[in-house]
Short mmCIF file of C-alpha atoms and ligand atoms in Angstrom, two decimals:
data_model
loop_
_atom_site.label_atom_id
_atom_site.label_comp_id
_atom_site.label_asym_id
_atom_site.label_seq_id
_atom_site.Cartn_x
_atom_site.Cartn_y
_atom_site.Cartn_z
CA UNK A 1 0.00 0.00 0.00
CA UNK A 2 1.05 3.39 -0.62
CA UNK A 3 1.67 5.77 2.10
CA UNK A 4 1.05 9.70 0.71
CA UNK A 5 -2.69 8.36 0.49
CA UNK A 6 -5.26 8.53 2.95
CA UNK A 7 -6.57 5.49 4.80
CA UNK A 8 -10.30 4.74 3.75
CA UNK A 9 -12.27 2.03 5.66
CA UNK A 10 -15.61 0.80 5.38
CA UNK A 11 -17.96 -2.23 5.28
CA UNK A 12 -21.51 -3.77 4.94
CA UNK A 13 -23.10 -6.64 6.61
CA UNK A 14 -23.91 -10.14 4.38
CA UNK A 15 -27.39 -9.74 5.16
CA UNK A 16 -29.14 -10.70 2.07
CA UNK A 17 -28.40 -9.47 -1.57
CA UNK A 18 -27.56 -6.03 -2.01
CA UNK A 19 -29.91 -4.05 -4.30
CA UNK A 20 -29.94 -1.43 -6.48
CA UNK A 21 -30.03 1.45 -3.77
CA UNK A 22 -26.76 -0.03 -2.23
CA UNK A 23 -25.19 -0.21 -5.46
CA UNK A 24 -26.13 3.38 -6.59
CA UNK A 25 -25.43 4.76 -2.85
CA UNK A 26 -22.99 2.80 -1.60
CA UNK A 27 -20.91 0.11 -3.84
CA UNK A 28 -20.22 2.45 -7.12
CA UNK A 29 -18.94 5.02 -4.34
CA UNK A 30 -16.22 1.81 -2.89
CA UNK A 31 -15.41 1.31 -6.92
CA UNK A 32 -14.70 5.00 -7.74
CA UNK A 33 -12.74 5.78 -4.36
CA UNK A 34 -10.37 2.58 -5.03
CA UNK A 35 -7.58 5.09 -6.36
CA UNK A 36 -7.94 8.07 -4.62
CA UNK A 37 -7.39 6.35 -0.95
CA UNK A 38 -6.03 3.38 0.32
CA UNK A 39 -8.69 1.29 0.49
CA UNK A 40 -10.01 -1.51 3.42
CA UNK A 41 -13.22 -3.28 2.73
CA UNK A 42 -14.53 -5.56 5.14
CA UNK A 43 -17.51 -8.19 4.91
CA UNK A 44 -18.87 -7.24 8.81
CA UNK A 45 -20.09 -10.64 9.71
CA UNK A 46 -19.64 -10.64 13.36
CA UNK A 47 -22.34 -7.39 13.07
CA UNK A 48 -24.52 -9.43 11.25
CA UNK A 49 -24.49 -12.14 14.81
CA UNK A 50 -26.58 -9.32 16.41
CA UNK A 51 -30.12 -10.39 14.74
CA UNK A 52 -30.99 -13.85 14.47
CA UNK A 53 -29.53 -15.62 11.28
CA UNK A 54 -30.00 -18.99 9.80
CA UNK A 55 -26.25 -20.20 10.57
CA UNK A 56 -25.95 -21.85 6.55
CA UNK A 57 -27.17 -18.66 5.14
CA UNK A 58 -25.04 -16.33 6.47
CA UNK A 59 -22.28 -18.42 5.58
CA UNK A 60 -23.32 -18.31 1.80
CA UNK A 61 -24.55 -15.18 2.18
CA UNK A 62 -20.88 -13.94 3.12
CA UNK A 63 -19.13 -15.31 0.50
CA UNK A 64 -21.30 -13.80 -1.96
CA UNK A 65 -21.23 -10.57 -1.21
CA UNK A 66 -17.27 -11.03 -1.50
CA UNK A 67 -18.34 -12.33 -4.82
CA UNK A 68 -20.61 -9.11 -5.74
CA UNK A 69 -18.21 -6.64 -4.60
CA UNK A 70 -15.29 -8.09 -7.14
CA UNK A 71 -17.78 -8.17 -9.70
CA UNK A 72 -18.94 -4.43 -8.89
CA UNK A 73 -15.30 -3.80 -9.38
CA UNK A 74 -13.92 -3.59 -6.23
CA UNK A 75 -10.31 -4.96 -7.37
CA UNK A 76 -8.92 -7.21 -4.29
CA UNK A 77 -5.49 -6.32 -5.85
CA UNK A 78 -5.54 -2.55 -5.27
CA UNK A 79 -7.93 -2.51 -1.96
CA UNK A 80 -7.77 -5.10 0.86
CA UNK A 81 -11.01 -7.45 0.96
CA UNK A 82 -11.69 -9.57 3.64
CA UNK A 83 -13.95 -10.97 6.57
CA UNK A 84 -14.30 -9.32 9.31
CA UNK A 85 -13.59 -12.47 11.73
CA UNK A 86 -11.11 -13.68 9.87
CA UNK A 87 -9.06 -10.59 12.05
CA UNK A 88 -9.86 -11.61 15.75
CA UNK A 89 -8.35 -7.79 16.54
CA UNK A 90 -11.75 -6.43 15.88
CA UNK A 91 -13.22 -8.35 18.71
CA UNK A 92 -9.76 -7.38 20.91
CA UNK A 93 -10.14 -4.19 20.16
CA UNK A 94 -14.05 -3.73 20.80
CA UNK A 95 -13.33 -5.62 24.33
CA UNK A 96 -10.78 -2.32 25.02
CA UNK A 97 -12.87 0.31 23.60
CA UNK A 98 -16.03 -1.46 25.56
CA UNK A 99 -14.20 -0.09 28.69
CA UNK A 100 -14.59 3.26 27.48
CA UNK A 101 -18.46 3.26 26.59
CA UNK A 102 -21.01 3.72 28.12
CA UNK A 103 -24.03 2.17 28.25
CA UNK A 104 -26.33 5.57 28.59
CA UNK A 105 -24.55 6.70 25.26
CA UNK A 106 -25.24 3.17 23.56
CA UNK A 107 -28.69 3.16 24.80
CA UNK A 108 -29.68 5.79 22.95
CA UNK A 109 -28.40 5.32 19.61
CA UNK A 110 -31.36 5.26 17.27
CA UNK A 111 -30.64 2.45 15.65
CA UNK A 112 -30.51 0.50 18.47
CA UNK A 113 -33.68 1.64 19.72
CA UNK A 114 -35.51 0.81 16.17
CA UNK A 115 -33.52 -2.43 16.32
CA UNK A 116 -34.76 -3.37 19.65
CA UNK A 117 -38.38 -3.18 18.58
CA UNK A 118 -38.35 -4.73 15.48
CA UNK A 119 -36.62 -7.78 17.38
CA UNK A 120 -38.15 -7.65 20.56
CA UNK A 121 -37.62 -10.95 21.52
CA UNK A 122 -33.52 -10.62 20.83
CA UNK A 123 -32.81 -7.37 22.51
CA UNK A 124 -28.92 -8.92 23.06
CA UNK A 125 -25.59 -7.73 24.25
CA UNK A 126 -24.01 -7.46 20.77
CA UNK A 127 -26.97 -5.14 19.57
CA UNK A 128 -26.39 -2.64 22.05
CA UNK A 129 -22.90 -3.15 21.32
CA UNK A 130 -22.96 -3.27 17.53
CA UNK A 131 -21.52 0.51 17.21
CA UNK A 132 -18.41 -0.69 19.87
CA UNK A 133 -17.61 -3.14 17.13
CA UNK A 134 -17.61 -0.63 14.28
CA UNK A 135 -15.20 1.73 16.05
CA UNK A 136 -12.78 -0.83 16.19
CA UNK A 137 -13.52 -1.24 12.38
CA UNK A 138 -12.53 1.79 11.48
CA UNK A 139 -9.66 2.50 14.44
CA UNK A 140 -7.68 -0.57 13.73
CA UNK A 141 -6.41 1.02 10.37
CA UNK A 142 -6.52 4.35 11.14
CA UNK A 143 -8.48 5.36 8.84
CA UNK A 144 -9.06 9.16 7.39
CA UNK A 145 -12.18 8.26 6.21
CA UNK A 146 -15.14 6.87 6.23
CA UNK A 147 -18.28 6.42 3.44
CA UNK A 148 -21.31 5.38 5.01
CA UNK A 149 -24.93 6.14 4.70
CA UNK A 150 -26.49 8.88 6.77
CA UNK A 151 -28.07 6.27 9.04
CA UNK A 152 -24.64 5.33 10.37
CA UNK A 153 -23.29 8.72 11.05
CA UNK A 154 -24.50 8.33 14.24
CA UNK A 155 -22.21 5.76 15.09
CA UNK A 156 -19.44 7.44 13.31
CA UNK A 157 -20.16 10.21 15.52
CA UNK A 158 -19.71 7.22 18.70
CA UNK A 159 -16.31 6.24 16.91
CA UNK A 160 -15.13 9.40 17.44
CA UNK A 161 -15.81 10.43 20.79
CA UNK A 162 -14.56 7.25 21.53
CA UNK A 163 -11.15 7.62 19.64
CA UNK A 164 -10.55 11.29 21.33
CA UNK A 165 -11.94 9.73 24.55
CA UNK A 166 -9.05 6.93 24.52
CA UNK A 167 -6.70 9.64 23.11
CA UNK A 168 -7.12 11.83 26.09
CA UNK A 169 -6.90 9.18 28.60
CA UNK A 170 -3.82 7.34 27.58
CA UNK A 171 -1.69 9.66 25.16
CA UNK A 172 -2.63 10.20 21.10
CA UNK A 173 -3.31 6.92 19.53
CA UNK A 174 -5.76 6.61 17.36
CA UNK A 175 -6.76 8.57 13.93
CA UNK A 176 -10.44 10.49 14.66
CA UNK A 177 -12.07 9.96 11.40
CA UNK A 178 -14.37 12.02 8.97
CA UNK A 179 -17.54 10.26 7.54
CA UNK A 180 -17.82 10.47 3.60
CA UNK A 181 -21.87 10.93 3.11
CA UNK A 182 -22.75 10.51 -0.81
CA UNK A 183 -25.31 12.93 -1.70
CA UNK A 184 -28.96 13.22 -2.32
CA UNK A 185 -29.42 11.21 -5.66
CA UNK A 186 -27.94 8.42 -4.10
CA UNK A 187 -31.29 8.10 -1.90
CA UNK A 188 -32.63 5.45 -3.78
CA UNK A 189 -36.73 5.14 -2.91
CA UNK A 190 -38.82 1.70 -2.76
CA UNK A 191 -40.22 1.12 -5.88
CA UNK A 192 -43.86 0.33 -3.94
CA UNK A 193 -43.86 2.85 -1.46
CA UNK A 194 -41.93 5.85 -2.76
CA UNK A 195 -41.66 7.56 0.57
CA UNK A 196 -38.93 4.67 1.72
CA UNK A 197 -36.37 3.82 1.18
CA UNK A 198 -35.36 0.93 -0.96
CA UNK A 199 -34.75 -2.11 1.16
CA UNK A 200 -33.72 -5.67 0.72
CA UNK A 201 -35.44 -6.66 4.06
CA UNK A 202 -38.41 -5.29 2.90
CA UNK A 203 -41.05 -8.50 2.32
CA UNK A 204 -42.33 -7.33 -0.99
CA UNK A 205 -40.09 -8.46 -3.60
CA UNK A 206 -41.55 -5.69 -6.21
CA UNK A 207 -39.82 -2.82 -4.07
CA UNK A 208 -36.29 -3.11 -4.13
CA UNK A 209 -33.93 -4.63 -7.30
CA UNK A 210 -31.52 -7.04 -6.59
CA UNK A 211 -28.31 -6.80 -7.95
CA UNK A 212 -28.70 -10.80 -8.77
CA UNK A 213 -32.31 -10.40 -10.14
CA UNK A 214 -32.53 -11.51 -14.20
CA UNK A 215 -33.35 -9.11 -16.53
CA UNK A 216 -36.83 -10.16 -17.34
CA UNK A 217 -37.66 -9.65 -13.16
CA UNK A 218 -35.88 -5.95 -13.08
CA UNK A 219 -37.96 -4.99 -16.00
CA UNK A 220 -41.34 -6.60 -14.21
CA UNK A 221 -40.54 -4.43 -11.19
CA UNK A 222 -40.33 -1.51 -13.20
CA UNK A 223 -43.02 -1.87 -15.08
CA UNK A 224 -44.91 -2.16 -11.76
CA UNK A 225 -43.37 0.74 -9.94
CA UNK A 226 -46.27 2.77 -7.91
CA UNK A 227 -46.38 6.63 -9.41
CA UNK A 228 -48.59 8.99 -9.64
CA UNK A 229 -51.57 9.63 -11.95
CA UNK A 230 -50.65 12.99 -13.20
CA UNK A 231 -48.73 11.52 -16.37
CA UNK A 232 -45.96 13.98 -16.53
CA UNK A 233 -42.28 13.15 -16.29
CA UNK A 234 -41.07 15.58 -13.85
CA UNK A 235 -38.76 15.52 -10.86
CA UNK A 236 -40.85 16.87 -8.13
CA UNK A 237 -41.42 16.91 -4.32
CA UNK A 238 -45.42 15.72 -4.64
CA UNK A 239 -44.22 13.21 -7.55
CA UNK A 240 -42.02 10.59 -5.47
CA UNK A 241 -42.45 7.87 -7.35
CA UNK A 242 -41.28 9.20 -10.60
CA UNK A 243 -38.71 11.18 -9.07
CA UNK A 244 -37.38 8.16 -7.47
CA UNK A 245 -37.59 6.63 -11.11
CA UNK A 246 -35.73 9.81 -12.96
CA UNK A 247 -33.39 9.87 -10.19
CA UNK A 248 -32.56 6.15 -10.70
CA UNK A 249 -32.23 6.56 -14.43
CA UNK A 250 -30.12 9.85 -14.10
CA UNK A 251 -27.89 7.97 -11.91
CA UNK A 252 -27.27 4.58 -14.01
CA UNK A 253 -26.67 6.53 -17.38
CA UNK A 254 -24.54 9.39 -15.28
CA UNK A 255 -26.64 12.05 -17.02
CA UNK A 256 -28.58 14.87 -14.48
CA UNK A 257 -32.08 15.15 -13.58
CA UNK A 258 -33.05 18.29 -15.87
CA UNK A 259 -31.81 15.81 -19.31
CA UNK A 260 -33.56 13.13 -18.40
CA UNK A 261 -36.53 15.39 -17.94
CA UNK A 262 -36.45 16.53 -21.28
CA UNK A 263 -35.56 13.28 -23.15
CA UNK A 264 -38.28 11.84 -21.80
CA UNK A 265 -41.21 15.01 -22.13
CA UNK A 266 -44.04 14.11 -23.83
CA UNK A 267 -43.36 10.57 -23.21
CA UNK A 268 -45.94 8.79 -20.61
CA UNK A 269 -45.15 6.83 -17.91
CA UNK A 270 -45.63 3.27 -19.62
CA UNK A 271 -42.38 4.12 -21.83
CA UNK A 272 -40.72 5.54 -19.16
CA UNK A 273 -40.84 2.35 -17.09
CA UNK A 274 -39.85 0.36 -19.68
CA UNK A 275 -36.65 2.47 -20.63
CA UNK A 276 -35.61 2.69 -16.65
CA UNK A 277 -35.94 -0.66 -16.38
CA UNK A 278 -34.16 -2.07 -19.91
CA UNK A 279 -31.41 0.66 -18.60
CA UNK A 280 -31.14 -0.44 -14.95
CA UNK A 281 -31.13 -4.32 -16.61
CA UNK A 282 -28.11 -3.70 -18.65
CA UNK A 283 -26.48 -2.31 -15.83
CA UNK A 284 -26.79 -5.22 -13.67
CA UNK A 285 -26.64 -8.17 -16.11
CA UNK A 286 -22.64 -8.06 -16.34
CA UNK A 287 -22.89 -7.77 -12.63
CA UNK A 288 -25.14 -10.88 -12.24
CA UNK A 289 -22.78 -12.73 -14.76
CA UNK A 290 -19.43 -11.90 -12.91
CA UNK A 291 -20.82 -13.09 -9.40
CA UNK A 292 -21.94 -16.52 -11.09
CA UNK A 293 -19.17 -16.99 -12.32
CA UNK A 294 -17.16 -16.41 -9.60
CA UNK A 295 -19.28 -18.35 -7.31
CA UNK A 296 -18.14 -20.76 -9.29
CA UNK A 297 -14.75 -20.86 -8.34
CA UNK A 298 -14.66 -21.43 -4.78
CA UNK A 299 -10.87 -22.04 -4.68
CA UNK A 300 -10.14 -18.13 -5.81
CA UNK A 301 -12.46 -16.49 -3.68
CA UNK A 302 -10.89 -18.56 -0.67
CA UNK A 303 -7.69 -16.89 -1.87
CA UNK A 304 -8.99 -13.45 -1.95
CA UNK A 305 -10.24 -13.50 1.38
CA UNK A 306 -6.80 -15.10 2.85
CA UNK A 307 -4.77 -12.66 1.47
CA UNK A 308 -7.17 -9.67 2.29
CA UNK A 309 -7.23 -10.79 6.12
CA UNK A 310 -3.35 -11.55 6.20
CA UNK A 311 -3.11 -7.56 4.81
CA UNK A 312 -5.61 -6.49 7.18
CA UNK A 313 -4.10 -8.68 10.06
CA UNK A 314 -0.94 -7.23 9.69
CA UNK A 315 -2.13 -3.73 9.78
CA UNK A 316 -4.68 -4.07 12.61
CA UNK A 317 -2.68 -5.90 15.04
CA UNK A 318 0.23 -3.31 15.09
CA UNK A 319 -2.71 -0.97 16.15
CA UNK A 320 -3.59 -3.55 18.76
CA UNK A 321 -0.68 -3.99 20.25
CA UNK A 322 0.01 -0.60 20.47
CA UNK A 323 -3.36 -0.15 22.16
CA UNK A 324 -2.42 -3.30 24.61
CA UNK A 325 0.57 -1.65 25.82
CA UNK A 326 -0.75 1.86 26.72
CA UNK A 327 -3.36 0.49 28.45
CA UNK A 328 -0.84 -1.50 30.50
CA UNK A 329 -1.18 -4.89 29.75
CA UNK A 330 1.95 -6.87 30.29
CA UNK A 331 3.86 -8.26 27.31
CA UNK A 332 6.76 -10.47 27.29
CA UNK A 333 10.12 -8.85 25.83
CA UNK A 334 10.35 -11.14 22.82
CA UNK A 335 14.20 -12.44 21.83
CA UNK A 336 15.08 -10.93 18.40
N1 LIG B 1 -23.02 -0.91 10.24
C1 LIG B 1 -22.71 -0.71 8.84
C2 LIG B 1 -23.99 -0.86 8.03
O1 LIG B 1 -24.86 -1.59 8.36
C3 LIG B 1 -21.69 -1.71 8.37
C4 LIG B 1 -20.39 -1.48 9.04
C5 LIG B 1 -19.78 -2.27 9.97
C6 LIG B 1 -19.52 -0.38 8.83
N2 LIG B 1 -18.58 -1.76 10.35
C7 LIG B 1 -18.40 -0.59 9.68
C8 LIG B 1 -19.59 0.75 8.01
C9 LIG B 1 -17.35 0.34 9.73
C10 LIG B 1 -18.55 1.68 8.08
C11 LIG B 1 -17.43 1.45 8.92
O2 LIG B 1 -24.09 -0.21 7.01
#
């Protein structure tokens, strides 16, 4: 890795296939930033321990989002790519930085308060504790910065107080980040209920667009997208739906709102559909392609993630150690 960059770290959680609203918000952003920083991508599947998961699923799950991020372009020769517990240091690390929080602060995150009633019967230690784990993330490689969506900045905001928090206490150690947020037309809307935002959790298949979904399915979505009846292709606060559609359209083909607006004027909504949805298909199809095929080659995505988490050990555990020491545990000197 090259030094006169800065350090960018993020991750996402093998949850279930990313869609089109993490690919437009989130995954294009990890593709473009690959040689401006010095990038560290982790697969966070120790987060992903803190709702209930089928144990087989988020195994597979895991190993294809390693899959979808290579074939998104995220190149595992110029970033680092690798599982979060393959490097035990970010459960070291979250033990140290656990002495440090406390539990009024973690409490009343918002997402731990929405996460505690939507799984009401799992209210566990590691959700309460899920923001603990993403400091040490991002503190283990010192990283400048970090791109997440504006629902994390919260616990961005935790990984900082916690980093000054340590700094003051035992001498300057660790880097205080800076959150990248990408902006606005990233928001990518459900395509059934245009006031939310597009999720993969959400039950009804017809809202959100896989990034694995065939062609003829991403078209059938489109085609069904809820708008309004008013006919006219126009981005527009009381016209969410087909904003959400002109914003998704501007954003595949890289042109702005105001052109796609006028190429499409005149045009009704039937057409428009269709074209948003052949577009957003051809987008994805090399996508689908890539992860099939390398799903089927078990043997190189093994090696991916080995040499990711023996790049990422190496630079997390001389943070570690450093850590270990100024909080006084004992070492042994070790014979050269
Ligand atoms: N919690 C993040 C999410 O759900 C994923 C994540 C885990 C993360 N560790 C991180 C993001 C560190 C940024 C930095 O989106």
């Amino acid at each position: 890795m090259q030094t006169d960059k800065k350090t960018l770290f993020s991750a996402a959680q093998p949850s279930g296939v990313p869609t089109l609203g993490n690919y437009l918000g989130a995954i294009k952003n990890w593709v473009m930033l690959q040689d401006e920083y010095n990038c560290i991508y982790s697969i966070a599947d120790l987060h992903c321990l803190t709702v209930r998961r089928e144990p087989k699923e988020l195994r597979a799950k895991s190993l294809e989002l390693l899959a979808l991020y290579i074939a998104c372009g995220v190149d595992p020769e110029k970033s680092c790519l690798f599982m979060q517990s393959h490097v035990p240091a970010h459960a070291e690390l979250t033990w140290i930085l656990n002495t440090l929080a406390y539990p009024g602060e973690l409490g009343r995150m918002t997402q731990f308060k929405d996460k505690s009633k939507k799984h009401a019967d799992n209210v566990n230690m590691g959700l309460m504790d899920y923001p603990v784990l993403m400091a040490a993330d991002i503190l283990l490689y010192g990283a400048d910065v970090v791109p997440i969506g504006v629902d994390q900045k919260q616990h961005l905001e935790l990984t900082r107080d916690l980093a000054i928090r340590f700094n003051n206490r035992y001498s300057e150690t660790f880097v205080v980040p800076e959150p990248i947020i990408p902006g606005i037309g990233a928001k990518i809307m459900s395509l059934q209920d245009p006031e939310r935002k597009m999720s993969k959790s959400d039950p009804n298949e017809n809202s959100y667009v896989s990034l694995l979904d065939d062609e003829e399915t991403v078209i059938r979505k489109f085609k069904r997208a809820v708008t309004d009846s008013d006919n006219s292709i126009r981005f527009s606060a009381d016209k969410p739906g087909i904003s959400n559609l002109i914003t998704i359209y501007s954003a595949v083909t890289g042109e702005n709102i105001s052109c796609t607006e006028e190429k499409f004027a005149g045009k009704g909504y039937g057409e428009f559909k269709i074209a948003v949805g052949e577009t957003v298909a051809a987008a994805i199809a090399p996508v689908r392609k890539k992860t099939l095929e390398l799903l089927s080659d078990k043997a190189y995505l093994d090696e991916v993630m080995k040499n990711g988490a023996d790049r990422a050990g190496y630079l997390a555990n001389k943070t570690l150690s450093k850590v270990y020491r100024k909080v006084g545990l004992y070492s042994p000197e070790r014979k050269k």
